Coordinates of C-alpha atoms in Angstrom, one line a residue:
M265 CA 30.7 37.6 -41.9
S266 CA 30.1 39.0 -45.4
S267 CA 27.4 41.5 -45.9
E268 CA 26.5 40.2 -49.3
R269 CA 22.9 39.1 -49.5
F270 CA 20.8 37.4 -52.2
D271 CA 17.1 37.4 -52.5
I272 CA 15.7 34.1 -53.7
Y273 CA 12.3 33.6 -55.3
F274 CA 10.9 30.2 -55.8
N275 CA 8.6 31.1 -58.7
G276 CA 10.4 29.3 -61.4
K277 CA 13.5 31.5 -61.5
L278 CA 17.0 30.2 -60.6
L279 CA 19.6 32.4 -59.0
P280 CA 23.2 32.2 -60.3
D281 CA 25.6 29.8 -58.6
Y282 CA 22.9 27.8 -56.7
S283 CA 20.8 25.0 -58.0
R284 CA 17.1 25.0 -57.4
V285 CA 17.3 21.5 -55.8
E286 CA 19.9 22.6 -53.2
V287 CA 18.0 25.7 -52.1
R288 CA 14.6 23.8 -52.1
E289 CA 16.1 21.1 -49.9
A290 CA 17.6 23.6 -47.5
L291 CA 14.4 25.6 -47.1
R292 CA 12.4 22.4 -46.7
R293 CA 14.6 21.5 -43.7
V294 CA 14.1 25.0 -42.2
F295 CA 10.3 24.5 -42.5
R296 CA 10.4 21.0 -41.0
A297 CA 12.5 22.0 -38.0
S298 CA 10.2 25.0 -37.3
S299 CA 13.4 27.0 -37.3
R300 CA 14.2 30.4 -38.8
Q301 CA 17.6 29.5 -40.2
V302 CA 19.9 26.7 -41.1
D303 CA 23.6 26.5 -42.0
R304 CA 24.8 24.8 -45.2
L305 CA 27.7 24.4 -47.5
F306 CA 26.9 25.5 -51.0
K307 CA 29.6 25.3 -53.7
G308 CA 32.1 24.9 -50.9
R309 CA 31.0 28.1 -49.2
P310 CA 29.5 28.2 -45.7
V311 CA 26.2 30.0 -45.9
R312 CA 23.2 30.6 -43.6
I313 CA 19.7 30.3 -45.1
K314 CA 16.9 32.3 -43.4
H315 CA 13.3 32.4 -44.5
G316 CA 11.6 35.7 -44.3
V317 CA 8.0 34.6 -44.3
D318 CA 5.9 34.1 -41.2
A319 CA 4.8 30.6 -40.2
A320 CA 1.3 31.0 -41.5
T321 CA 2.5 32.1 -44.9
A322 CA 5.1 29.3 -44.9
D323 CA 2.4 26.6 -44.1
R324 CA 0.1 28.2 -46.7
Y325 CA 2.7 27.9 -49.5
R326 CA 4.7 24.9 -48.3
A327 CA 3.0 22.5 -50.6
R328 CA 3.9 24.6 -53.6
L329 CA 7.3 25.5 -52.1
R330 CA 6.7 29.3 -52.7
S331 CA 8.5 31.4 -50.2
I332 CA 11.2 34.0 -49.8
G333 CA 14.6 33.1 -48.4
V334 CA 17.8 34.9 -47.7
I335 CA 21.3 33.4 -48.2
I336 CA 24.0 35.0 -46.2
D337 CA 27.7 34.2 -46.6
I338 CA 29.3 33.4 -43.2
Q339 CA 32.9 32.9 -42.3
P340 CA 34.3 29.6 -41.1
S341 CA 33.7 28.8 -37.4
S342 CA 35.5 30.8 -34.8
P343 CA 38.0 29.3 -32.2
A344 CA 35.2 29.4 -29.6
E345 CA 33.0 27.3 -31.8
D346 CA 35.8 24.8 -32.4
V347 CA 36.2 24.5 -28.6
A348 CA 32.5 23.9 -28.2
D349 CA 32.6 21.2 -30.9
Q350 CA 35.6 19.5 -29.1
R351 CA 33.7 19.7 -25.8
F352 CA 30.6 18.1 -27.3
R353 CA 32.8 15.3 -28.8
R354 CA 34.4 14.5 -25.4
I355 CA 31.0 14.4 -23.8
F356 CA 29.7 12.3 -26.7
D357 CA 32.4 9.7 -26.4
A358 CA 32.5 9.5 -22.6
S359 CA 28.8 9.2 -22.0
H360 CA 27.6 6.0 -20.2
D361 CA 24.4 6.2 -22.3
L362 CA 24.3 5.1 -25.9
M363 CA 24.6 8.1 -28.2
L364 CA 23.9 8.1 -31.9
L365 CA 23.7 10.8 -34.6
V366 CA 21.0 9.8 -37.0
H367 CA 19.9 11.2 -40.4
P368 CA 16.3 12.4 -39.9
D369 CA 15.1 11.2 -43.3
D370 CA 16.2 7.6 -43.7
G371 CA 17.6 6.8 -40.3
R372 CA 21.2 6.4 -41.4
I373 CA 23.6 6.3 -38.5
L374 CA 26.0 9.2 -38.9
D375 CA 28.0 8.7 -35.7
C376 CA 28.0 6.7 -32.5
N377 CA 29.9 6.6 -29.2
P378 CA 31.9 3.7 -27.7
R379 CA 29.1 2.9 -25.3
T380 CA 26.9 2.1 -28.3
E381 CA 29.5 -0.3 -29.6
A382 CA 29.9 -2.0 -26.2
V383 CA 26.1 -2.5 -25.6
L384 CA 25.1 -3.5 -29.1
G385 CA 28.2 -5.5 -29.9
F386 CA 28.8 -3.9 -33.4
D387 CA 32.0 -2.0 -34.1
R388 CA 31.8 1.6 -35.3
P389 CA 32.4 1.0 -39.0
T390 CA 29.6 -1.6 -39.0
L391 CA 27.2 0.8 -37.2
L392 CA 28.0 3.7 -39.6
S393 CA 27.0 1.4 -42.5
M394 CA 23.6 0.7 -40.9
H395 CA 20.3 2.4 -40.4
V396 CA 18.5 2.4 -37.0
T397 CA 15.7 0.6 -38.8
D398 CA 18.1 -2.3 -39.2
L399 CA 18.6 -2.4 -35.4
Q400 CA 14.8 -2.1 -34.7
G401 CA 14.1 -5.0 -37.1
D402 CA 10.9 -3.5 -38.4
D403 CA 9.6 -1.8 -41.5
G404 CA 10.9 1.6 -40.3
Q405 CA 7.5 3.0 -39.6
G406 CA 8.2 3.3 -35.9
F407 CA 11.4 5.4 -36.6
H408 CA 9.7 7.6 -39.2
T409 CA 6.8 8.4 -36.8
F410 CA 9.3 9.1 -34.0
A411 CA 11.5 11.3 -36.2
S412 CA 8.5 13.3 -37.4
E413 CA 7.4 14.0 -33.9
V414 CA 10.9 15.1 -32.9
L415 CA 11.2 17.4 -35.9
A416 CA 7.7 18.8 -35.5
K417 CA 8.2 19.7 -31.8
G418 CA 11.7 21.1 -32.3
A419 CA 12.5 19.8 -28.8
S420 CA 13.5 16.6 -27.0
H421 CA 11.1 13.7 -27.4
S422 CA 11.2 10.2 -25.8
A423 CA 10.1 6.8 -26.8
E424 CA 10.9 3.1 -26.2
F425 CA 12.4 0.8 -28.8
E426 CA 14.0 -2.6 -28.9
Y427 CA 17.4 -2.8 -30.7
G428 CA 19.0 -6.0 -31.9
T429 CA 22.5 -6.9 -30.8
H430 CA 25.3 -8.6 -32.6
D431 CA 24.6 -11.9 -30.8
G432 CA 20.9 -11.9 -31.7
R433 CA 19.5 -10.5 -28.4
R434 CA 16.9 -7.8 -28.2
I435 CA 17.6 -4.9 -25.8
P436 CA 14.8 -2.5 -24.7
L437 CA 16.0 1.1 -24.9
E438 CA 14.5 4.3 -23.7
I439 CA 15.6 6.9 -26.4
S440 CA 15.4 10.6 -26.0
A441 CA 16.0 12.5 -29.3
S442 CA 16.5 16.1 -30.2
V443 CA 17.4 18.0 -33.4
I444 CA 20.8 19.4 -33.8
D445 CA 22.4 21.4 -36.6
L446 CA 25.6 20.0 -38.2
A447 CA 27.7 21.5 -40.9
E448 CA 26.3 18.8 -43.2
G449 CA 22.7 19.5 -42.2
L450 CA 20.1 18.6 -39.6
A451 CA 20.6 15.4 -37.6
L452 CA 18.8 13.7 -34.7
L453 CA 20.8 13.1 -31.5
F454 CA 19.7 9.8 -29.9
I455 CA 20.5 9.4 -26.3
A456 CA 19.5 5.8 -25.3
R457 CA 19.5 4.0 -22.0
D458 CA 19.3 0.2 -21.5
I459 CA 16.2 -0.4 -19.5
S460 CA 16.4 -4.2 -19.4
L461 CA 16.5 -4.3 -15.5
R462 CA 13.6 -1.9 -15.3
K463 CA 11.6 -4.0 -17.8
Q464 CA 12.4 -7.1 -15.8
A465 CA 11.2 -5.5 -12.6
E466 CA 8.0 -4.2 -14.2
S467 CA 7.4 -7.7 -15.6
R468 CA 8.0 -9.2 -12.2
I469 CA 5.7 -6.7 -10.5
Q470 CA 3.0 -7.5 -13.1
H471 CA 3.5 -11.2 -12.5
L472 CA 3.2 -10.8 -8.7
A473 CA 0.0 -8.8 -9.1
Y474 CA -1.7 -11.7 -10.8
H475 CA 0.0 -14.8 -9.3
D476 CA 0.2 -16.4 -5.9
T477 CA 3.6 -15.8 -4.3
L478 CA 3.8 -19.3 -2.7
T479 CA 2.8 -21.6 -5.6
D480 CA 3.1 -19.2 -8.6
L481 CA -0.4 -20.2 -9.6
P482 CA -2.8 -17.6 -10.9
N483 CA -4.4 -15.7 -7.9
R484 CA -8.0 -14.6 -7.4
S485 CA -7.6 -11.5 -9.6
L486 CA -6.2 -13.4 -12.6
L487 CA -8.7 -16.2 -12.1
K488 CA -11.6 -13.7 -12.2
D489 CA -10.2 -12.3 -15.5
R490 CA -10.0 -15.7 -17.0
V491 CA -13.5 -16.8 -15.8
R492 CA -14.9 -13.5 -17.2
S493 CA -13.3 -14.3 -20.6
A494 CA -14.4 -17.9 -20.4
L495 CA -18.0 -16.8 -19.8
A496 CA -17.9 -14.6 -22.9
R497 CA -16.6 -17.5 -25.0
A498 CA -19.2 -19.8 -23.6
R499 CA -22.0 -17.4 -24.5
R500 CA -20.6 -17.1 -28.1
S501 CA -19.9 -20.8 -28.7
G502 CA -22.7 -22.4 -26.6
D503 CA -20.1 -24.7 -25.0
L504 CA -20.3 -25.3 -21.2
G505 CA -17.5 -24.7 -18.8
A506 CA -17.0 -25.6 -15.1
L507 CA -15.4 -24.3 -11.9
L508 CA -14.2 -26.9 -9.4
F509 CA -13.6 -25.4 -5.9
L510 CA -11.2 -27.4 -3.8
D511 CA -10.7 -27.1 -0.1
L512 CA -8.2 -29.4 1.6
D513 CA -9.5 -31.6 4.4
N514 CA -8.0 -31.1 7.8
F515 CA -5.1 -29.1 6.4
K516 CA -5.0 -26.9 9.6
R517 CA -4.0 -29.9 11.6
I518 CA -0.8 -30.2 9.5
N519 CA 0.1 -26.6 10.0
D520 CA -0.6 -26.8 13.8
T521 CA 1.3 -30.0 14.3
L522 CA 4.2 -29.9 11.8
G523 CA 4.5 -26.2 11.3
H524 CA 3.7 -23.8 8.5
A525 CA 7.0 -24.5 6.6
I526 CA 5.9 -28.1 5.9
G527 CA 2.4 -26.9 5.2
D528 CA 3.7 -24.4 2.6
R529 CA 5.8 -27.1 0.9
L530 CA 2.9 -29.4 0.8
L531 CA 0.8 -26.7 -0.9
Q532 CA 3.6 -26.1 -3.5
E533 CA 3.8 -29.8 -4.3
L534 CA 0.1 -30.0 -4.6
A535 CA 0.0 -27.1 -7.0
E536 CA 2.6 -28.8 -9.2
R537 CA 0.6 -32.0 -9.2
L538 CA -2.7 -30.3 -10.1
S539 CA -1.1 -28.4 -12.9
S540 CA 0.6 -31.5 -14.3
A541 CA -2.6 -33.6 -14.1
L542 CA -4.8 -31.2 -16.1
R543 CA -4.7 -29.8 -19.7
A544 CA -2.4 -26.9 -20.5
E545 CA -5.5 -24.7 -21.4
D546 CA -7.1 -25.4 -18.0
T547 CA -6.5 -22.9 -15.2
V548 CA -5.4 -24.0 -11.7
A549 CA -5.6 -21.0 -9.3
R550 CA -5.0 -20.6 -5.6
L551 CA -7.4 -18.3 -3.8
G552 CA -5.4 -18.4 -0.5
G553 CA -4.9 -20.8 2.4
D554 CA -5.8 -24.3 1.3
E555 CA -8.4 -23.2 -1.3
F556 CA -7.8 -23.9 -5.0
V557 CA -10.0 -23.5 -8.1
V558 CA -9.8 -25.3 -11.4
L559 CA -11.3 -23.6 -14.5
V560 CA -12.1 -25.9 -17.5
E561 CA -13.7 -24.9 -20.8
R562 CA -15.1 -26.5 -24.0
L563 CA -17.1 -29.2 -22.3
G564 CA -19.6 -29.3 -25.1
P565 CA -23.1 -27.8 -25.3
E566 CA -25.0 -30.6 -23.6
P567 CA -25.0 -31.1 -19.8
A568 CA -25.3 -34.8 -20.3
A569 CA -22.1 -34.9 -22.3
A570 CA -20.3 -32.4 -20.0
R571 CA -20.9 -34.4 -16.8
P572 CA -18.7 -37.4 -17.7
R573 CA -15.9 -35.0 -18.6
I574 CA -16.2 -33.2 -15.3
D575 CA -16.1 -36.6 -13.5
D576 CA -12.9 -37.5 -15.4
I577 CA -11.3 -34.2 -14.1
V578 CA -12.3 -35.0 -10.5
I579 CA -10.8 -38.5 -10.9
K580 CA -7.5 -36.9 -12.2
I581 CA -7.4 -34.5 -9.3
R582 CA -8.0 -37.2 -6.8
A583 CA -5.3 -39.4 -8.4
A584 CA -2.8 -36.6 -8.3
M585 CA -3.5 -35.9 -4.6
S586 CA -3.7 -39.5 -3.5
R587 CA 0.1 -40.2 -3.6
P588 CA 1.8 -39.6 -0.3
Y589 CA 3.7 -36.4 0.4
R590 CA 7.1 -37.1 1.9
L591 CA 8.4 -34.0 3.6
D592 CA 11.2 -33.9 6.2
G593 CA 10.7 -37.5 7.1
H594 CA 6.9 -37.2 7.4
E595 CA 4.6 -39.2 5.1
L596 CA 1.4 -37.2 4.7
Y597 CA -1.8 -37.9 2.9
V598 CA -4.2 -35.2 1.8
T599 CA -7.8 -35.2 0.5
A600 CA -10.0 -32.4 -0.7
S601 CA -13.7 -31.6 -0.7
I602 CA -14.7 -30.4 -4.1
G603 CA -17.6 -28.1 -5.1
I604 CA -18.6 -28.0 -8.8
V605 CA -20.5 -25.4 -10.8
T606 CA -21.1 -25.2 -14.5
F607 CA -21.5 -22.0 -16.6
P608 CA -23.3 -20.3 -18.0
T609 CA -26.2 -22.5 -16.7
D610 CA -25.5 -21.9 -13.0
G611 CA -24.5 -18.2 -13.3
H612 CA -23.5 -15.3 -15.5
E613 CA -21.2 -13.4 -13.1
V614 CA -17.8 -14.4 -11.8
D615 CA -18.6 -13.8 -8.1
E616 CA -21.8 -15.6 -8.4
L617 CA -20.1 -18.7 -9.8
L618 CA -17.4 -18.7 -7.2
R619 CA -20.0 -18.3 -4.4
C620 CA -22.1 -21.3 -5.8
A621 CA -19.0 -23.4 -6.1
D622 CA -18.0 -22.6 -2.5
V623 CA -21.5 -23.6 -1.3
A624 CA -21.3 -26.9 -3.2
M625 CA -17.8 -27.5 -1.6
Y626 CA -19.2 -27.1 1.9
R627 CA -21.9 -29.6 1.1
A628 CA -19.1 -32.0 0.1
K629 CA -17.5 -31.4 3.5
E630 CA -20.7 -32.0 5.3
S631 CA -21.1 -35.4 3.5
G632 CA -18.0 -36.7 5.1
R633 CA -15.1 -34.9 3.3
N634 CA -13.1 -36.3 0.4
A635 CA -16.2 -35.9 -1.7
A636 CA -17.4 -33.9 -4.7
R637 CA -20.8 -32.2 -4.9
T638 CA -22.4 -30.4 -7.8
F639 CA -24.2 -27.2 -7.1
S640 CA -28.0 -27.0 -7.1
A641 CA -30.4 -24.2 -6.4
D642 CA -31.6 -25.6 -3.1
M643 CA -28.1 -25.4 -1.7
T644 CA -28.2 -21.6 -1.9
L645 CA -31.3 -21.4 0.3
G646 CA -29.5 -23.5 2.9
A647 CA -26.4 -21.4 2.7
M648 CA -28.4 -18.2 3.2
E649 CA -30.1 -19.7 6.3
R650 CA -26.7 -20.6 7.7
L651 CA -25.3 -17.1 7.1
E652 CA -28.3 -15.6 8.9
L653 CA -27.9 -18.0 11.8
E654 CA -24.2 -17.2 12.1
S655 CA -24.9 -13.4 12.0
E656 CA -27.5 -13.8 14.8
L657 CA -25.1 -15.8 16.9
R658 CA -22.5 -13.1 16.6
H659 CA -25.0 -10.5 17.7
A660 CA -26.0 -12.9 20.6
L661 CA -22.4 -12.9 21.8
L662 CA -22.3 -9.1 21.8
R663 CA -25.8 -8.7 23.4
G664 CA -25.2 -11.3 26.1
D665 CA -27.9 -13.6 24.8
L666 CA -25.7 -16.7 25.5
L667 CA -25.7 -18.3 28.9
L668 CA -24.5 -21.5 30.6
Y669 CA -26.6 -24.1 32.3
Y670 CA -25.0 -26.7 34.6
Q671 CA -25.9 -30.4 34.3
P672 CA -25.1 -32.0 37.7
V673 CA -23.0 -35.1 37.9
M674 CA -24.4 -37.5 40.6
T675 CA -23.1 -40.5 42.5
L676 CA -25.1 -43.6 41.7
R677 CA -25.1 -44.9 45.3
E678 CA -25.7 -41.8 47.4
G679 CA -27.2 -39.5 44.8
Q680 CA -24.9 -36.7 45.8
M681 CA -23.7 -34.0 43.4
V682 CA -20.0 -34.2 42.8
G683 CA -19.7 -31.8 39.9
A684 CA -21.5 -30.3 36.9
E685 CA -21.0 -30.1 33.1
A686 CA -21.3 -26.6 31.6
L687 CA -23.9 -26.6 28.8
L688 CA -24.3 -23.7 26.3
R689 CA -27.8 -22.2 25.8
W690 CA -28.9 -19.5 23.4
R691 CA -31.8 -17.2 24.5
H692 CA -33.2 -16.8 21.0
L693 CA -35.1 -13.6 20.4
G694 CA -35.2 -13.1 24.2
N695 CA -37.5 -16.0 24.7
S696 CA -36.9 -19.7 24.1
L697 CA -33.7 -21.4 25.0
I698 CA -32.0 -23.2 22.1
T699 CA -29.5 -26.0 22.7
P700 CA -26.2 -26.4 20.8
T701 CA -27.6 -29.5 19.0
E702 CA -30.0 -27.2 17.2
F703 CA -27.5 -24.6 15.9
M704 CA -23.9 -25.9 16.2
P705 CA -24.2 -28.3 13.2
Q706 CA -25.2 -25.4 11.1
I707 CA -22.2 -23.3 11.8
E708 CA -19.5 -23.3 9.0
D709 CA -17.4 -20.4 10.2
N710 CA -14.5 -21.9 12.1
N711 CA -13.7 -18.6 13.8
L712 CA -17.2 -18.3 15.1
M713 CA -17.1 -21.9 16.4
I714 CA -13.9 -21.1 18.3
Q715 CA -15.3 -17.8 19.7
L716 CA -18.3 -19.7 21.1
A717 CA -16.1 -22.4 22.6
D718 CA -13.8 -19.8 24.2
W719 CA -16.8 -17.9 25.6
V720 CA -18.0 -21.1 27.3
L721 CA -14.6 -21.7 28.9
V722 CA -14.2 -18.2 30.1
E723 CA -17.8 -18.1 31.6
A724 CA -17.4 -21.5 33.3
C725 CA -14.1 -20.3 34.9
H726 CA -15.8 -17.2 36.1
T727 CA -18.5 -19.3 37.7
L728 CA -15.9 -21.6 39.3
A729 CA -14.0 -18.6 40.7
Q730 CA -17.2 -17.0 42.1
L731 CA -18.1 -20.3 44.0
Q732 CA -14.5 -20.5 45.3
H733 CA -14.7 -17.0 46.6
A734 CA -17.9 -17.9 48.5
N735 CA -16.1 -21.0 49.9
A736 CA -18.8 -23.1 48.4
I737 CA -16.9 -25.5 46.3
A738 CA -14.0 -27.7 47.1
H739 CA -12.4 -30.9 45.8
P740 CA -13.8 -33.3 44.6
S741 CA -16.4 -31.0 43.2
Y742 CA -15.6 -29.6 39.7
I743 CA -17.0 -28.0 36.6
A744 CA -16.6 -29.8 33.3
V745 CA -16.2 -27.9 30.0
N746 CA -16.6 -29.5 26.6
L747 CA -13.6 -28.7 24.3
N748 CA -14.3 -28.1 20.6
H749 CA -11.8 -29.9 18.3
L750 CA -10.9 -26.6 16.6
Q751 CA -10.3 -24.9 19.9
F752 CA -8.2 -27.8 21.2
R753 CA -5.9 -27.7 18.1
Q754 CA -5.1 -24.0 18.3
A755 CA -1.4 -23.6 18.5
D756 CA -1.6 -21.2 21.5
F757 CA -4.4 -23.0 23.3
V758 CA -2.4 -24.0 26.4
A759 CA -1.2 -20.4 26.8
Q760 CA -4.7 -19.2 26.4
V761 CA -6.0 -21.5 29.1
R762 CA -3.2 -20.4 31.4
R763 CA -4.2 -16.8 30.8
I764 CA -7.9 -17.4 31.4
L765 CA -7.2 -19.2 34.7
A766 CA -5.0 -16.3 35.8
E767 CA -7.5 -13.6 34.8
T768 CA -10.5 -15.4 36.4
G769 CA -8.8 -16.8 39.4
A770 CA -10.3 -20.3 38.8
D771 CA -8.6 -23.2 40.5
P772 CA -7.4 -25.5 37.6
H773 CA -7.8 -28.6 39.9
L774 CA -11.6 -28.0 40.0
L775 CA -11.7 -27.8 36.1
Q776 CA -12.3 -30.8 33.9
F777 CA -12.0 -30.8 30.1
E778 CA -14.3 -33.2 28.2
I779 CA -13.0 -34.1 24.7
T780 CA -14.3 -36.5 22.2
E781 CA -12.3 -39.3 20.6
S782 CA -12.6 -37.7 17.2
A783 CA -11.2 -34.4 18.5
L784 CA -8.1 -36.3 19.6
G785 CA -7.7 -37.3 16.0
N786 CA -5.3 -40.0 14.6
E787 CA -2.2 -38.4 16.1
P788 CA -1.9 -39.9 19.6
D789 CA 1.6 -38.5 20.2
W790 CA 0.5 -34.9 19.5
A791 CA -2.7 -35.3 21.6
R792 CA -0.7 -36.9 24.5
T793 CA 1.7 -33.9 24.5
R794 CA -1.1 -31.4 24.4
L795 CA -3.0 -33.1 27.3
Q796 CA 0.1 -33.4 29.4
E797 CA 0.8 -29.7 29.0
L798 CA -2.7 -29.0 30.3
R799 CA -2.3 -31.7 33.0
Q800 CA 0.7 -29.8 34.4
L801 CA -1.7 -26.9 35.0
G802 CA -3.8 -29.2 37.3
I803 CA -6.7 -29.8 34.8
R804 CA -8.2 -33.2 34.6
F805 CA -9.8 -34.9 31.5
A806 CA -12.7 -37.1 30.4
I807 CA -13.3 -38.8 27.1
D808 CA -16.8 -37.7 26.1
D809 CA -19.2 -39.9 24.1
F810 CA -16.9 -42.9 24.6
G811 CA -17.6 -45.7 22.2
T812 CA -18.8 -43.6 19.3
G813 CA -15.4 -42.6 18.0
F814 CA -12.7 -44.6 16.2
S815 CA -9.6 -44.0 18.3
S816 CA -7.4 -46.9 19.3
L817 CA -8.1 -48.5 22.7
A818 CA -4.3 -48.4 23.2
N819 CA -4.7 -44.6 23.7
L820 CA -6.4 -45.3 27.0
K821 CA -3.2 -46.5 28.6
T822 CA -1.1 -43.6 27.4
L823 CA -3.3 -40.5 27.5
P824 CA -3.6 -38.7 30.9
L825 CA -7.3 -39.4 31.4
D826 CA -9.5 -39.4 34.5
S827 CA -12.9 -40.5 33.3
L828 CA -14.9 -42.1 30.5
K829 CA -18.3 -40.8 29.7
I830 CA -20.7 -43.5 28.3
D831 CA -22.7 -42.0 25.5
R832 CA -26.5 -41.6 26.0
A833 CA -27.1 -43.6 22.8
F834 CA -26.0 -46.7 24.6
V835 CA -27.6 -45.9 28.0
S836 CA -31.1 -45.1 26.6
N837 CA -31.6 -48.7 25.3
L838 CA -29.4 -50.7 27.6
T839 CA -32.4 -52.4 29.3
R840 CA -34.1 -53.3 26.0
D841 CA -31.2 -53.9 23.6
P842 CA -28.7 -56.7 24.6
N843 CA -26.1 -55.2 22.3
D844 CA -26.2 -51.8 24.0
A845 CA -26.1 -53.5 27.4
A846 CA -23.0 -55.5 26.3
I847 CA -21.3 -52.3 25.1
V848 CA -22.0 -50.5 28.4
E849 CA -20.6 -53.5 30.3
A850 CA -17.5 -53.5 28.1
I851 CA -16.9 -49.8 28.7
L852 CA -17.3 -50.2 32.5
S853 CA -14.8 -53.1 32.4
L854 CA -12.3 -51.0 30.5
A855 CA -12.7 -48.1 32.9
R856 CA -12.0 -50.4 35.9
H857 CA -9.0 -51.9 34.1
F858 CA -7.4 -48.5 33.4
H859 CA -8.4 -47.1 36.8
L860 CA -10.8 -44.5 35.3
T861 CA -14.1 -43.4 36.7
A862 CA -17.2 -44.0 34.5
I863 CA -19.9 -41.4 34.0
A864 CA -23.1 -42.5 32.3
E865 CA -25.0 -39.9 30.3
G866 CA -28.8 -39.6 29.8
V867 CA -30.1 -41.7 32.6
E868 CA -33.8 -41.3 32.6
N869 CA -35.4 -44.1 34.6
R870 CA -34.7 -46.4 37.6
D871 CA -34.1 -49.5 35.5
Q872 CA -31.2 -47.8 33.9
L873 CA -29.9 -46.6 37.2
L874 CA -30.2 -50.1 38.8
F875 CA -28.4 -51.7 35.8
L876 CA -25.5 -49.2 36.0
R877 CA -25.2 -49.5 39.8
Q878 CA -25.1 -53.3 39.7
R879 CA -22.2 -53.2 37.2
G880 CA -20.1 -50.7 39.1
C881 CA -20.7 -47.4 37.4
Q882 CA -19.8 -44.6 39.8
Y883 CA -21.5 -41.5 38.4
Y884 CA -24.3 -40.5 36.1
Q885 CA -26.1 -37.5 34.5
G886 CA -29.7 -37.2 33.4
I887 CA -33.1 -36.0 34.3
L888 CA -33.6 -38.8 36.8
G889 CA -30.9 -37.2 38.9
R890 CA -31.1 -33.5 38.3
P891 CA -32.0 -31.6 35.1
P892 CA -29.6 -28.8 33.9
L893 CA -29.6 -25.8 36.3
S894 CA -29.3 -22.1 35.6
K895 CA -26.2 -20.4 36.9
A896 CA -28.1 -18.9 39.8
D897 CA -29.8 -22.2 40.8
F898 CA -26.5 -24.1 40.5
G899 CA -24.7 -21.6 42.7
E900 CA -27.4 -21.6 45.3
E901 CA -27.4 -25.4 45.5
I902 CA -23.6 -25.5 45.8
I903 CA -23.7 -22.9 48.6
Q904 CA -26.4 -24.8 50.5
R905 CA -24.4 -28.0 50.2
A906 CA -21.4 -26.2 51.5
A907 CA -23.4 -24.9 54.5
M908 CA -24.6 -28.4 55.3
R909 CA -21.0 -29.6 55.3
V910 CA -20.2 -27.0 57.9

């Protein structure tokens, strides 16, 4: 290295052999790179330029370009430096990442590696004729901002850009850039990695976070976001919007009988039908299970005008759902109960609107299903009362405030007790006893309904086992338990009954299940299989409230039944209403024909008793015979009867 030095003053004077422009440009690069030196070729000679002013002074005078610099002649690169350059070149060319050398001022591509050619599809000569701004396809502002940050930091800096390819695609790249010194001047080294797969994964994760995995419809989170935005637009424009809350009728029965795979496919097809039936700007979301919500906007400012449009949407939904679903050889029909709420008139918060729509939907179910109901304020009061009732019942289960009474079943001729029906009672607030007719219709929580029904079955089996242990009960005596339709249709119900019998020690031959016609449903094959599985355990069956349901009489000859129970609605007026008398006689005739015993419910006077006895009815229940007995009284009477037998 030469020891020759030249002091340079930028105060208007020009040193021999060097132009003002060249020196000014060199020092400007030194300042920009926050470096203390830079190597350059001047007049064919390799030189190193250093500035001898501290950073504060440099910043202070940078605008006027007044500083002191030193130019030092240097010798050509050493062999070691040549080896380093060759090593860098090999790494550059062999890298699996895209690598580009870029001019920091205008983004000209100074060099690139083979990987860059392969990914972008341009050959090297073409790339060396381009600027990175050509690849980014923008006005270059993104590059200049990025380059400035890299130069200012003097260290590696990263950002994401999209580069265009030769075939017109856009590839997302993560670019790390750093400043390097070349013989020709400063350059930016871009090391870029194709992050297409990562972007696709991020996009998929984002989609899954806001969409239902089964139907690909918006989920609850995305629905809430859209309702929130719709509320804001409705407040600004004055237009009304609506939420329609859909719950499929009896969908659980499809899952229980045909399996969840078919149930899932039905939900997927339903989602497609709903989406196709409505406008593109409407939102169809799945909240979970068989619950869907439709969000519609721009219904106009007047409720009177919005109502017909909502009715049209309900008609479209029903038309889309009404076509049969043909899945694995099964032809299925599905209906829905729909609750409707308008906004912002019925609420200003998302959760409030969903809650009100849910309340209206339950009113639709109560009215017979396959119905639509619009929310009104009085519905909320009823819903709150039901919530409180359900809460009290749950506490009653825990506190032991539920108990069973036993309604004796008597012979019509001898007046002897042959069995008893277990009846649920609720000791409300520790005082009065409430019957199921007073609280069961108010329960909307299916899980609570099943819990109550299961409790009755377990408690009745305990009573049966205790009487067996005291040698006080024997065939034909029995205890009858009413089966809830939800309980009966649980997939594991037979296994659950088997477990209860084993745990309590109750004799299944002394247990009778009473089930209504409506609980059997319109699937006689499935009901027959379920009853036969229970029959194999030794349990017997009675059709409860016979004559009030709509099942086919043909079921009587195929179902494994033992008894028909004549509903009290017919018995109470049979001596005054010829029609009721004719119905009772017809039921008794059917029972004889199918070799079933007949049990009349609600017998209250001797005229009814005489009528039934004359027409061959074998058994009855009612206050004329014996009112319901507490567990203690029932047990005592059974024990006394057993003692008399001895």
